[in-house]
Amino acid sequence: MGYARACSVALVGVEGVVVEVQADLEPGVAAFTLVGLPDKSLIESRDRVRAAVVNSGAEWPQKKLTVGLSPASVPKSGSGFDLAVACAVLGAAERLDPAAIADVVMIGELGLDGRVRPVRGVLPAVLAAAEAGYQQVVVPEQTAGEAALVPGVSVLGVRSLRQLIAILCDEPVPDEPVDGRGRPDAMLAGLMVPGTGLGAGLAPASSRGEGHIPDLADVAGQPRPRKALEVAAAGGHHLLFSGPPGAGKTMLAERLSAVLPPLTRQESLEVTAVHSVAGILPPGEPLVSRAPYCAPHHSATMQSLVGGGNGMPRPGAVSLAHRGVLFLDEAPEFSGKALDALRQPLESGHVVVARAAGVVRLPARFLMVLAANPCPCGRHSLTGAECECPPSVVRRYQARLSGPLLDRVDLRVEVEPVDRADLLEQGGRGESTAVVAARVREARARAAERLAGTPWTTNSEVPGHELRTRLLAAPGALAAAERDLERGLLTARGLDRVLRVAWTVADLRGAPRPEDRDIAVALELRTGIQRGAPMEMGAL
């Protein structure tokens, strides 16, 4: 009787579970049985593995073969177990030394000719293996750079099963030629899910043209919305732009991700893990270093926003925008069910999706930007324009953004139409993205220094209790906010959010703590009521 085992990883959401792949050979009629709660694509690995082993020059054992995936209670899906199954079978057949593969984690799909094809989710799989104490990982050659991002793990990238057999047996490694020169590499097709390219709203529309990078200087006029954008980037505050069509709401939102500071190492690993599982990680770019941008269409379903799908839930738009920007253009056109599903991730920074196949916890700490017209025709707020919408239609349209959702939005700014002087650049160009991003980095550095030793890094994450007990504003600065709370203009959550915005405004000014002017700016940005607060570019 022959027995051998290897290891692989089963992904549950963006978290991995190390799976022991056991192969057992017994005398009897030649058969191949795969057990351990596999899905359809994993059951089909029996034929892929058999053909790959034979075409790699190894002999397939003509005995009763049983392959078990342990723990058997965890659902397994995908084709990433092929490599581990093949090596376990070869170990049981004594073609490989069972001791040499017992503690090696193997991830990869096998072609019928023995080539090792890349699969999605390599980074979270290797992270799970490292956390479980494994130190050796074998992955497809195309994803070796992604796996090497995990420290403390020895990564071996292989191109074919023949190469892996030669390496494990200490034999001369055969040279595998690269096919398809001058054409897209067909081996990379498994890394990208069809339909998740630029057309899915995963990049600003203005950045899709070659040779042009979105810049804030392209936006004509709009000093107040620009300042609100800067405050949102500096503190991680959610933002609502409301105004007529053509005023520049979408242009401003598309430039927000470039204003955000670069991701830290830990944040980059989190974002890369989500994008790798979702199949949107660009080949050749193993690490995402810039804040992501996701702009789903207003016809998106609740499952596409928060995550879901058939079987085990997959990441939605809120997870694809983790540590970045989620832009909902034409926000009132989204279904109320989909918008209200955003309340929980806005507060907690993650989303828990429960399905019959299991419960998945997905990261979802993003900066939300909403853009809305004042009415269905968009001319309700224009002076001299003929709005044809009855008052009841206007009220019903504006009520599509529910009160509980808007209560979680820190900044609400009215975007006015651009006048002729600003549009023809007679009023001068605004500040560029580089200038604004430098101020945002300085403000975030001040906040990080103040919050050192705490689990929070930005002002938007600080709980209200800390703001009212430890991080206090200047004496008497909260008088105006307290009056608004008594009048019902602010809720208790709204007061906490005003304090967070005030701290961000103070950080942009370089002040040690918020003063009455900072509270006034925060109140004006949240309520939209003019209070005479200085909002010019140089005021902060």
mmCIF file with all atom_site columns, C-alpha atoms in Angstrom, residues 42-195:
data_model
loop_
_atom_site.group_PDB
_atom_site.id
_atom_site.type_symbol
_atom_site.label_atom_id
_atom_site.label_alt_id
_atom_site.label_comp_id
_atom_site.label_asym_id
_atom_site.label_entity_id
_atom_site.label_seq_id
_atom_site.pdbx_PDB_ins_code
_atom_site.Cartn_x
_atom_site.Cartn_y
_atom_site.Cartn_z
_atom_site.occupancy
_atom_site.B_iso_or_equiv
_atom_site.pdbx_formal_charge
_atom_site.auth_seq_id
_atom_site.auth_comp_id
_atom_site.auth_asym_id
_atom_site.auth_atom_id
_atom_site.pdbx_PDB_model_num
ATOM 1   C CA . LEU A 1 42  ? -12.263 20.212 -8.559  1.00 0.00 ? 42  LEU A CA 1
ATOM 2   C CA . ILE A 1 43  ? -13.928 16.911 -9.448  1.00 0.00 ? 43  ILE A CA 1
ATOM 3   C CA . GLU A 1 44  ? -12.789 17.442 -13.024 1.00 0.00 ? 44  GLU A CA 1
ATOM 4   C CA . SER A 1 45  ? -9.188  17.588 -11.779 1.00 0.00 ? 45  SER A CA 1
ATOM 5   C CA . ARG A 1 46  ? -9.106  13.755 -11.947 1.00 0.00 ? 46  ARG A CA 1
ATOM 6   C CA . ASP A 1 47  ? -8.912  13.854 -15.735 1.00 0.00 ? 47  ASP A CA 1
ATOM 7   C CA . ARG A 1 48  ? -6.568  16.859 -15.829 1.00 0.00 ? 48  ARG A CA 1
ATOM 8   C CA . VAL A 1 49  ? -4.129  15.329 -13.360 1.00 0.00 ? 49  VAL A CA 1
ATOM 9   C CA . ARG A 1 50  ? -4.090  11.918 -15.081 1.00 0.00 ? 50  ARG A CA 1
ATOM 10  C CA . ALA A 1 51  ? -3.349  13.441 -18.497 1.00 0.00 ? 51  ALA A CA 1
ATOM 11  C CA . ALA A 1 52  ? -0.749  15.855 -17.081 1.00 0.00 ? 52  ALA A CA 1
ATOM 12  C CA . VAL A 1 53  ? 1.129   13.070 -15.279 1.00 0.00 ? 53  VAL A CA 1
ATOM 13  C CA . VAL A 1 54  ? 1.220   10.827 -18.357 1.00 0.00 ? 54  VAL A CA 1
ATOM 14  C CA . ASN A 1 55  ? 2.250   13.663 -20.705 1.00 0.00 ? 55  ASN A CA 1
ATOM 15  C CA . SER A 1 56  ? 4.999   14.655 -18.265 1.00 0.00 ? 56  SER A CA 1
ATOM 16  C CA . GLY A 1 57  ? 6.743   11.309 -18.728 1.00 0.00 ? 57  GLY A CA 1
ATOM 17  C CA . ALA A 1 58  ? 5.641   9.723  -15.460 1.00 0.00 ? 58  ALA A CA 1
ATOM 18  C CA . GLU A 1 59  ? 3.736   6.457  -15.128 1.00 0.00 ? 59  GLU A CA 1
ATOM 19  C CA . TRP A 1 60  ? 0.167   6.577  -13.881 1.00 0.00 ? 60  TRP A CA 1
ATOM 20  C CA . PRO A 1 61  ? -0.442  3.927  -11.169 1.00 0.00 ? 61  PRO A CA 1
ATOM 21  C CA . GLN A 1 62  ? -2.866  1.224  -12.298 1.00 0.00 ? 62  GLN A CA 1
ATOM 22  C CA . LYS A 1 63  ? -4.358  0.642  -8.851  1.00 0.00 ? 63  LYS A CA 1
ATOM 23  C CA . LYS A 1 64  ? -7.270  1.786  -6.772  1.00 0.00 ? 64  LYS A CA 1
ATOM 24  C CA . LEU A 1 65  ? -6.504  5.441  -6.019  1.00 0.00 ? 65  LEU A CA 1
ATOM 25  C CA . THR A 1 66  ? -8.251  7.504  -3.367  1.00 0.00 ? 66  THR A CA 1
ATOM 26  C CA . VAL A 1 67  ? -7.444  11.200 -2.907  1.00 0.00 ? 67  VAL A CA 1
ATOM 27  C CA . GLY A 1 68  ? -8.821  12.875 0.207   1.00 0.00 ? 68  GLY A CA 1
ATOM 28  C CA . LEU A 1 69  ? -8.944  16.596 0.931   1.00 0.00 ? 69  LEU A CA 1
ATOM 29  C CA . SER A 1 70  ? -8.748  17.247 4.656   1.00 0.00 ? 70  SER A CA 1
ATOM 30  C CA . PRO A 1 71  ? -10.471 18.872 6.534   1.00 0.00 ? 71  PRO A CA 1
ATOM 31  C CA . ALA A 1 72  ? -13.396 17.313 4.701   1.00 0.00 ? 72  ALA A CA 1
ATOM 32  C CA . SER A 1 73  ? -15.939 19.742 6.211   1.00 0.00 ? 73  SER A CA 1
ATOM 33  C CA . VAL A 1 74  ? -14.482 22.811 4.411   1.00 0.00 ? 74  VAL A CA 1
ATOM 34  C CA . PRO A 1 75  ? -15.884 23.403 0.902   1.00 0.00 ? 75  PRO A CA 1
ATOM 35  C CA . LYS A 1 76  ? -13.172 23.312 -1.774  1.00 0.00 ? 76  LYS A CA 1
ATOM 36  C CA . SER A 1 77  ? -13.487 25.001 -5.136  1.00 0.00 ? 77  SER A CA 1
ATOM 37  C CA . GLY A 1 78  ? -11.338 25.914 -8.090  1.00 0.00 ? 78  GLY A CA 1
ATOM 38  C CA . SER A 1 79  ? -8.541  24.252 -9.990  1.00 0.00 ? 79  SER A CA 1
ATOM 39  C CA . GLY A 1 80  ? -5.669  25.318 -7.735  1.00 0.00 ? 80  GLY A CA 1
ATOM 40  C CA . PHE A 1 81  ? -5.455  21.867 -6.120  1.00 0.00 ? 81  PHE A CA 1
ATOM 41  C CA . ASP A 1 82  ? -4.248  20.131 -9.301  1.00 0.00 ? 82  ASP A CA 1
ATOM 42  C CA . LEU A 1 83  ? -0.550  20.459 -8.551  1.00 0.00 ? 83  LEU A CA 1
ATOM 43  C CA . ALA A 1 84  ? -0.887  19.118 -4.994  1.00 0.00 ? 84  ALA A CA 1
ATOM 44  C CA . VAL A 1 85  ? -3.056  16.205 -6.147  1.00 0.00 ? 85  VAL A CA 1
ATOM 45  C CA . ALA A 1 86  ? -0.543  15.233 -8.853  1.00 0.00 ? 86  ALA A CA 1
ATOM 46  C CA . CYS A 1 87  ? 2.419   15.300 -6.463  1.00 0.00 ? 87  CYS A CA 1
ATOM 47  C CA . ALA A 1 88  ? 0.533   13.357 -3.793  1.00 0.00 ? 88  ALA A CA 1
ATOM 48  C CA . VAL A 1 89  ? -0.322  10.651 -6.346  1.00 0.00 ? 89  VAL A CA 1
ATOM 49  C CA . LEU A 1 90  ? 3.280   10.504 -7.572  1.00 0.00 ? 90  LEU A CA 1
ATOM 50  C CA . GLY A 1 91  ? 4.455   10.302 -3.969  1.00 0.00 ? 91  GLY A CA 1
ATOM 51  C CA . ALA A 1 92  ? 2.133   7.375  -3.265  1.00 0.00 ? 92  ALA A CA 1
ATOM 52  C CA . ALA A 1 93  ? 3.438   5.701  -6.438  1.00 0.00 ? 93  ALA A CA 1
ATOM 53  C CA . GLU A 1 94  ? 7.014   6.236  -5.145  1.00 0.00 ? 94  GLU A CA 1
ATOM 54  C CA . ARG A 1 95  ? 7.965   8.401  -8.127  1.00 0.00 ? 95  ARG A CA 1
ATOM 55  C CA . LEU A 1 96  ? 8.566   11.182 -5.594  1.00 0.00 ? 96  LEU A CA 1
ATOM 56  C CA . ASP A 1 97  ? 9.880   10.941 -2.058  1.00 0.00 ? 97  ASP A CA 1
ATOM 57  C CA . PRO A 1 98  ? 6.810   11.309 0.210   1.00 0.00 ? 98  PRO A CA 1
ATOM 58  C CA . ALA A 1 99  ? 8.904   13.038 2.871   1.00 0.00 ? 99  ALA A CA 1
ATOM 59  C CA . ALA A 1 100 ? 10.014  15.710 0.367   1.00 0.00 ? 100 ALA A CA 1
ATOM 60  C CA . ILE A 1 101 ? 6.464   16.877 -0.364  1.00 0.00 ? 101 ILE A CA 1
ATOM 61  C CA . ALA A 1 102 ? 4.769   16.332 3.007   1.00 0.00 ? 102 ALA A CA 1
ATOM 62  C CA . ASP A 1 103 ? 5.206   19.928 4.245   1.00 0.00 ? 103 ASP A CA 1
ATOM 63  C CA . VAL A 1 104 ? 5.194   21.760 0.905   1.00 0.00 ? 104 VAL A CA 1
ATOM 64  C CA . VAL A 1 105 ? 2.191   23.897 -0.053  1.00 0.00 ? 105 VAL A CA 1
ATOM 65  C CA . MET A 1 106 ? 1.416   23.598 -3.772  1.00 0.00 ? 106 MET A CA 1
ATOM 66  C CA . ILE A 1 107 ? -0.936  25.896 -5.677  1.00 0.00 ? 107 ILE A CA 1
ATOM 67  C CA . GLY A 1 108 ? -1.588  25.706 -9.400  1.00 0.00 ? 108 GLY A CA 1
ATOM 68  C CA . GLU A 1 109 ? -3.749  24.332 -12.189 1.00 0.00 ? 109 GLU A CA 1
ATOM 69  C CA . LEU A 1 110 ? -2.432  21.674 -14.546 1.00 0.00 ? 110 LEU A CA 1
ATOM 70  C CA . GLY A 1 111 ? -2.943  21.644 -18.283 1.00 0.00 ? 111 GLY A CA 1
ATOM 71  C CA . LEU A 1 112 ? -3.320  18.382 -20.110 1.00 0.00 ? 112 LEU A CA 1
ATOM 72  C CA . ASP A 1 113 ? 0.242   18.726 -21.412 1.00 0.00 ? 113 ASP A CA 1
ATOM 73  C CA . GLY A 1 114 ? 1.658   19.155 -17.909 1.00 0.00 ? 114 GLY A CA 1
ATOM 74  C CA . ARG A 1 115 ? 2.060   22.924 -17.926 1.00 0.00 ? 115 ARG A CA 1
ATOM 75  C CA . VAL A 1 116 ? 1.318   24.682 -14.638 1.00 0.00 ? 116 VAL A CA 1
ATOM 76  C CA . ARG A 1 117 ? -1.247  27.417 -15.162 1.00 0.00 ? 117 ARG A CA 1
ATOM 77  C CA . PRO A 1 118 ? -1.729  30.359 -12.756 1.00 0.00 ? 118 PRO A CA 1
ATOM 78  C CA . VAL A 1 119 ? -4.836  30.717 -10.619 1.00 0.00 ? 119 VAL A CA 1
ATOM 79  C CA . ARG A 1 120 ? -6.442  33.594 -8.755  1.00 0.00 ? 120 ARG A CA 1
ATOM 80  C CA . GLY A 1 121 ? -5.940  34.206 -5.042  1.00 0.00 ? 121 GLY A CA 1
ATOM 81  C CA . VAL A 1 122 ? -2.281  33.215 -4.764  1.00 0.00 ? 122 VAL A CA 1
ATOM 82  C CA . LEU A 1 123 ? -1.392  36.000 -2.294  1.00 0.00 ? 123 LEU A CA 1
ATOM 83  C CA . PRO A 1 124 ? -4.101  35.233 0.308   1.00 0.00 ? 124 PRO A CA 1
ATOM 84  C CA . ALA A 1 125 ? -3.346  31.525 -0.101  1.00 0.00 ? 125 ALA A CA 1
ATOM 85  C CA . VAL A 1 126 ? 0.363   32.020 0.632   1.00 0.00 ? 126 VAL A CA 1
ATOM 86  C CA . LEU A 1 127 ? -0.512  34.329 3.543   1.00 0.00 ? 127 LEU A CA 1
ATOM 87  C CA . ALA A 1 128 ? -2.660  31.558 5.026   1.00 0.00 ? 128 ALA A CA 1
ATOM 88  C CA . ALA A 1 129 ? 0.156   29.037 4.548   1.00 0.00 ? 129 ALA A CA 1
ATOM 89  C CA . ALA A 1 130 ? 2.646   31.338 6.274   1.00 0.00 ? 130 ALA A CA 1
ATOM 90  C CA . GLU A 1 131 ? 0.285   31.897 9.209   1.00 0.00 ? 131 GLU A CA 1
ATOM 91  C CA . ALA A 1 132 ? -0.103  28.120 9.541   1.00 0.00 ? 132 ALA A CA 1
ATOM 92  C CA . GLY A 1 133 ? 3.698   27.730 9.840   1.00 0.00 ? 133 GLY A CA 1
ATOM 93  C CA . TYR A 1 134 ? 4.569   26.432 6.365   1.00 0.00 ? 134 TYR A CA 1
ATOM 94  C CA . GLN A 1 135 ? 7.811   27.736 4.897   1.00 0.00 ? 135 GLN A CA 1
ATOM 95  C CA . GLN A 1 136 ? 7.935   26.223 1.376   1.00 0.00 ? 136 GLN A CA 1
ATOM 96  C CA . VAL A 1 137 ? 5.447   27.082 -1.367  1.00 0.00 ? 137 VAL A CA 1
ATOM 97  C CA . VAL A 1 138 ? 5.282   25.990 -5.012  1.00 0.00 ? 138 VAL A CA 1
ATOM 98  C CA . VAL A 1 139 ? 3.295   28.238 -7.350  1.00 0.00 ? 139 VAL A CA 1
ATOM 99  C CA . PRO A 1 140 ? 3.057   28.835 -11.112 1.00 0.00 ? 140 PRO A CA 1
ATOM 100 C CA . GLU A 1 141 ? 5.938   30.843 -12.504 1.00 0.00 ? 141 GLU A CA 1
ATOM 101 C CA . GLN A 1 142 ? 3.652   33.744 -13.515 1.00 0.00 ? 142 GLN A CA 1
ATOM 102 C CA . THR A 1 143 ? 2.499   34.297 -9.915  1.00 0.00 ? 143 THR A CA 1
ATOM 103 C CA . ALA A 1 144 ? 5.855   33.810 -8.172  1.00 0.00 ? 144 ALA A CA 1
ATOM 104 C CA . GLY A 1 145 ? 6.248   37.573 -7.732  1.00 0.00 ? 145 GLY A CA 1
ATOM 105 C CA . GLU A 1 146 ? 2.872   37.790 -6.023  1.00 0.00 ? 146 GLU A CA 1
ATOM 106 C CA . ALA A 1 147 ? 3.713   34.908 -3.673  1.00 0.00 ? 147 ALA A CA 1
ATOM 107 C CA . ALA A 1 148 ? 7.134   36.402 -2.873  1.00 0.00 ? 148 ALA A CA 1
ATOM 108 C CA . LEU A 1 149 ? 5.412   39.381 -1.209  1.00 0.00 ? 149 LEU A CA 1
ATOM 109 C CA . VAL A 1 150 ? 4.866   37.240 1.886   1.00 0.00 ? 150 VAL A CA 1
ATOM 110 C CA . PRO A 1 151 ? 7.936   37.356 4.163   1.00 0.00 ? 151 PRO A CA 1
ATOM 111 C CA . GLY A 1 152 ? 9.419   34.220 5.666   1.00 0.00 ? 152 GLY A CA 1
ATOM 112 C CA . VAL A 1 153 ? 8.280   31.896 2.877   1.00 0.00 ? 153 VAL A CA 1
ATOM 113 C CA . SER A 1 154 ? 10.508  30.191 0.293   1.00 0.00 ? 154 SER A CA 1
ATOM 114 C CA . VAL A 1 155 ? 8.746   30.427 -3.072  1.00 0.00 ? 155 VAL A CA 1
ATOM 115 C CA . LEU A 1 156 ? 9.439   28.148 -6.028  1.00 0.00 ? 156 LEU A CA 1
ATOM 116 C CA . GLY A 1 157 ? 7.914   29.144 -9.349  1.00 0.00 ? 157 GLY A CA 1
ATOM 117 C CA . VAL A 1 158 ? 7.574   26.303 -11.862 1.00 0.00 ? 158 VAL A CA 1
ATOM 118 C CA . ARG A 1 159 ? 6.457   26.271 -15.473 1.00 0.00 ? 159 ARG A CA 1
ATOM 119 C CA . SER A 1 160 ? 5.512   22.596 -15.780 1.00 0.00 ? 160 SER A CA 1
ATOM 120 C CA . LEU A 1 161 ? 5.018   19.435 -13.783 1.00 0.00 ? 161 LEU A CA 1
ATOM 121 C CA . ARG A 1 162 ? 8.144   17.990 -15.431 1.00 0.00 ? 162 ARG A CA 1
ATOM 122 C CA . GLN A 1 163 ? 10.249  20.758 -13.912 1.00 0.00 ? 163 GLN A CA 1
ATOM 123 C CA . LEU A 1 164 ? 8.790   20.189 -10.446 1.00 0.00 ? 164 LEU A CA 1
ATOM 124 C CA . ILE A 1 165 ? 9.405   16.438 -10.607 1.00 0.00 ? 165 ILE A CA 1
ATOM 125 C CA . ALA A 1 166 ? 13.026  17.038 -11.644 1.00 0.00 ? 166 ALA A CA 1
ATOM 126 C CA . ILE A 1 167 ? 13.583  19.550 -8.837  1.00 0.00 ? 167 ILE A CA 1
ATOM 127 C CA . LEU A 1 168 ? 12.089  17.276 -6.174  1.00 0.00 ? 168 LEU A CA 1
ATOM 128 C CA . CYS A 1 169 ? 14.092  14.272 -7.430  1.00 0.00 ? 169 CYS A CA 1
ATOM 129 C CA . ASP A 1 170 ? 17.317  16.276 -7.786  1.00 0.00 ? 170 ASP A CA 1
ATOM 130 C CA . GLU A 1 171 ? 17.466  15.580 -11.516 1.00 0.00 ? 171 GLU A CA 1
ATOM 131 C CA . PRO A 1 172 ? 18.438  17.915 -14.385 1.00 0.00 ? 172 PRO A CA 1
ATOM 132 C CA . VAL A 1 173 ? 15.665  20.437 -14.836 1.00 0.00 ? 173 VAL A CA 1
ATOM 133 C CA . PRO A 1 174 ? 14.249  20.402 -18.391 1.00 0.00 ? 174 PRO A CA 1
ATOM 134 C CA . ASP A 1 175 ? 13.959  23.688 -20.235 1.00 0.00 ? 175 ASP A CA 1
ATOM 135 C CA . GLU A 1 176 ? 10.370  24.577 -21.091 1.00 0.00 ? 176 GLU A CA 1
ATOM 136 C CA . PRO A 1 177 ? 10.087  26.815 -24.185 1.00 0.00 ? 177 PRO A CA 1
ATOM 137 C CA . VAL A 1 178 ? 7.795   29.831 -24.111 1.00 0.00 ? 178 VAL A CA 1
ATOM 138 C CA . ASP A 1 179 ? 5.098   29.656 -26.775 1.00 0.00 ? 179 ASP A CA 1
ATOM 139 C CA . GLY A 1 180 ? 3.249   32.459 -28.471 1.00 0.00 ? 180 GLY A CA 1
ATOM 140 C CA . ARG A 1 181 ? 5.954   35.072 -28.777 1.00 0.00 ? 181 ARG A CA 1
ATOM 141 C CA . GLY A 1 182 ? 4.554   38.436 -29.771 1.00 0.00 ? 182 GLY A CA 1
ATOM 142 C CA . ARG A 1 183 ? 1.072   37.478 -28.625 1.00 0.00 ? 183 ARG A CA 1
ATOM 143 C CA . PRO A 1 184 ? -0.680  37.780 -25.248 1.00 0.00 ? 184 PRO A CA 1
ATOM 144 C CA . ASP A 1 185 ? 0.350   34.995 -22.929 1.00 0.00 ? 185 ASP A CA 1
ATOM 145 C CA . ALA A 1 186 ? -2.526  32.497 -22.876 1.00 0.00 ? 186 ALA A CA 1
ATOM 146 C CA . MET A 1 187 ? -1.300  31.237 -19.514 1.00 0.00 ? 187 MET A CA 1
ATOM 147 C CA . LEU A 1 188 ? -2.332  34.538 -17.899 1.00 0.00 ? 188 LEU A CA 1
ATOM 148 C CA . ALA A 1 189 ? -5.965  34.148 -18.936 1.00 0.00 ? 189 ALA A CA 1
ATOM 149 C CA . GLY A 1 190 ? -6.839  32.432 -15.662 1.00 0.00 ? 190 GLY A CA 1
ATOM 150 C CA . LEU A 1 191 ? -5.827  35.451 -13.610 1.00 0.00 ? 191 LEU A CA 1
ATOM 151 C CA . MET A 1 192 ? -8.446  37.816 -15.027 1.00 0.00 ? 192 MET A CA 1
ATOM 152 C CA . VAL A 1 193 ? -12.192 37.321 -14.783 1.00 0.00 ? 193 VAL A CA 1
ATOM 153 C CA . PRO A 1 194 ? -13.886 38.312 -18.069 1.00 0.00 ? 194 PRO A CA 1
ATOM 154 C CA . GLY A 1 195 ? -15.713 41.619 -17.752 1.00 0.00 ? 195 GLY A CA 1
#
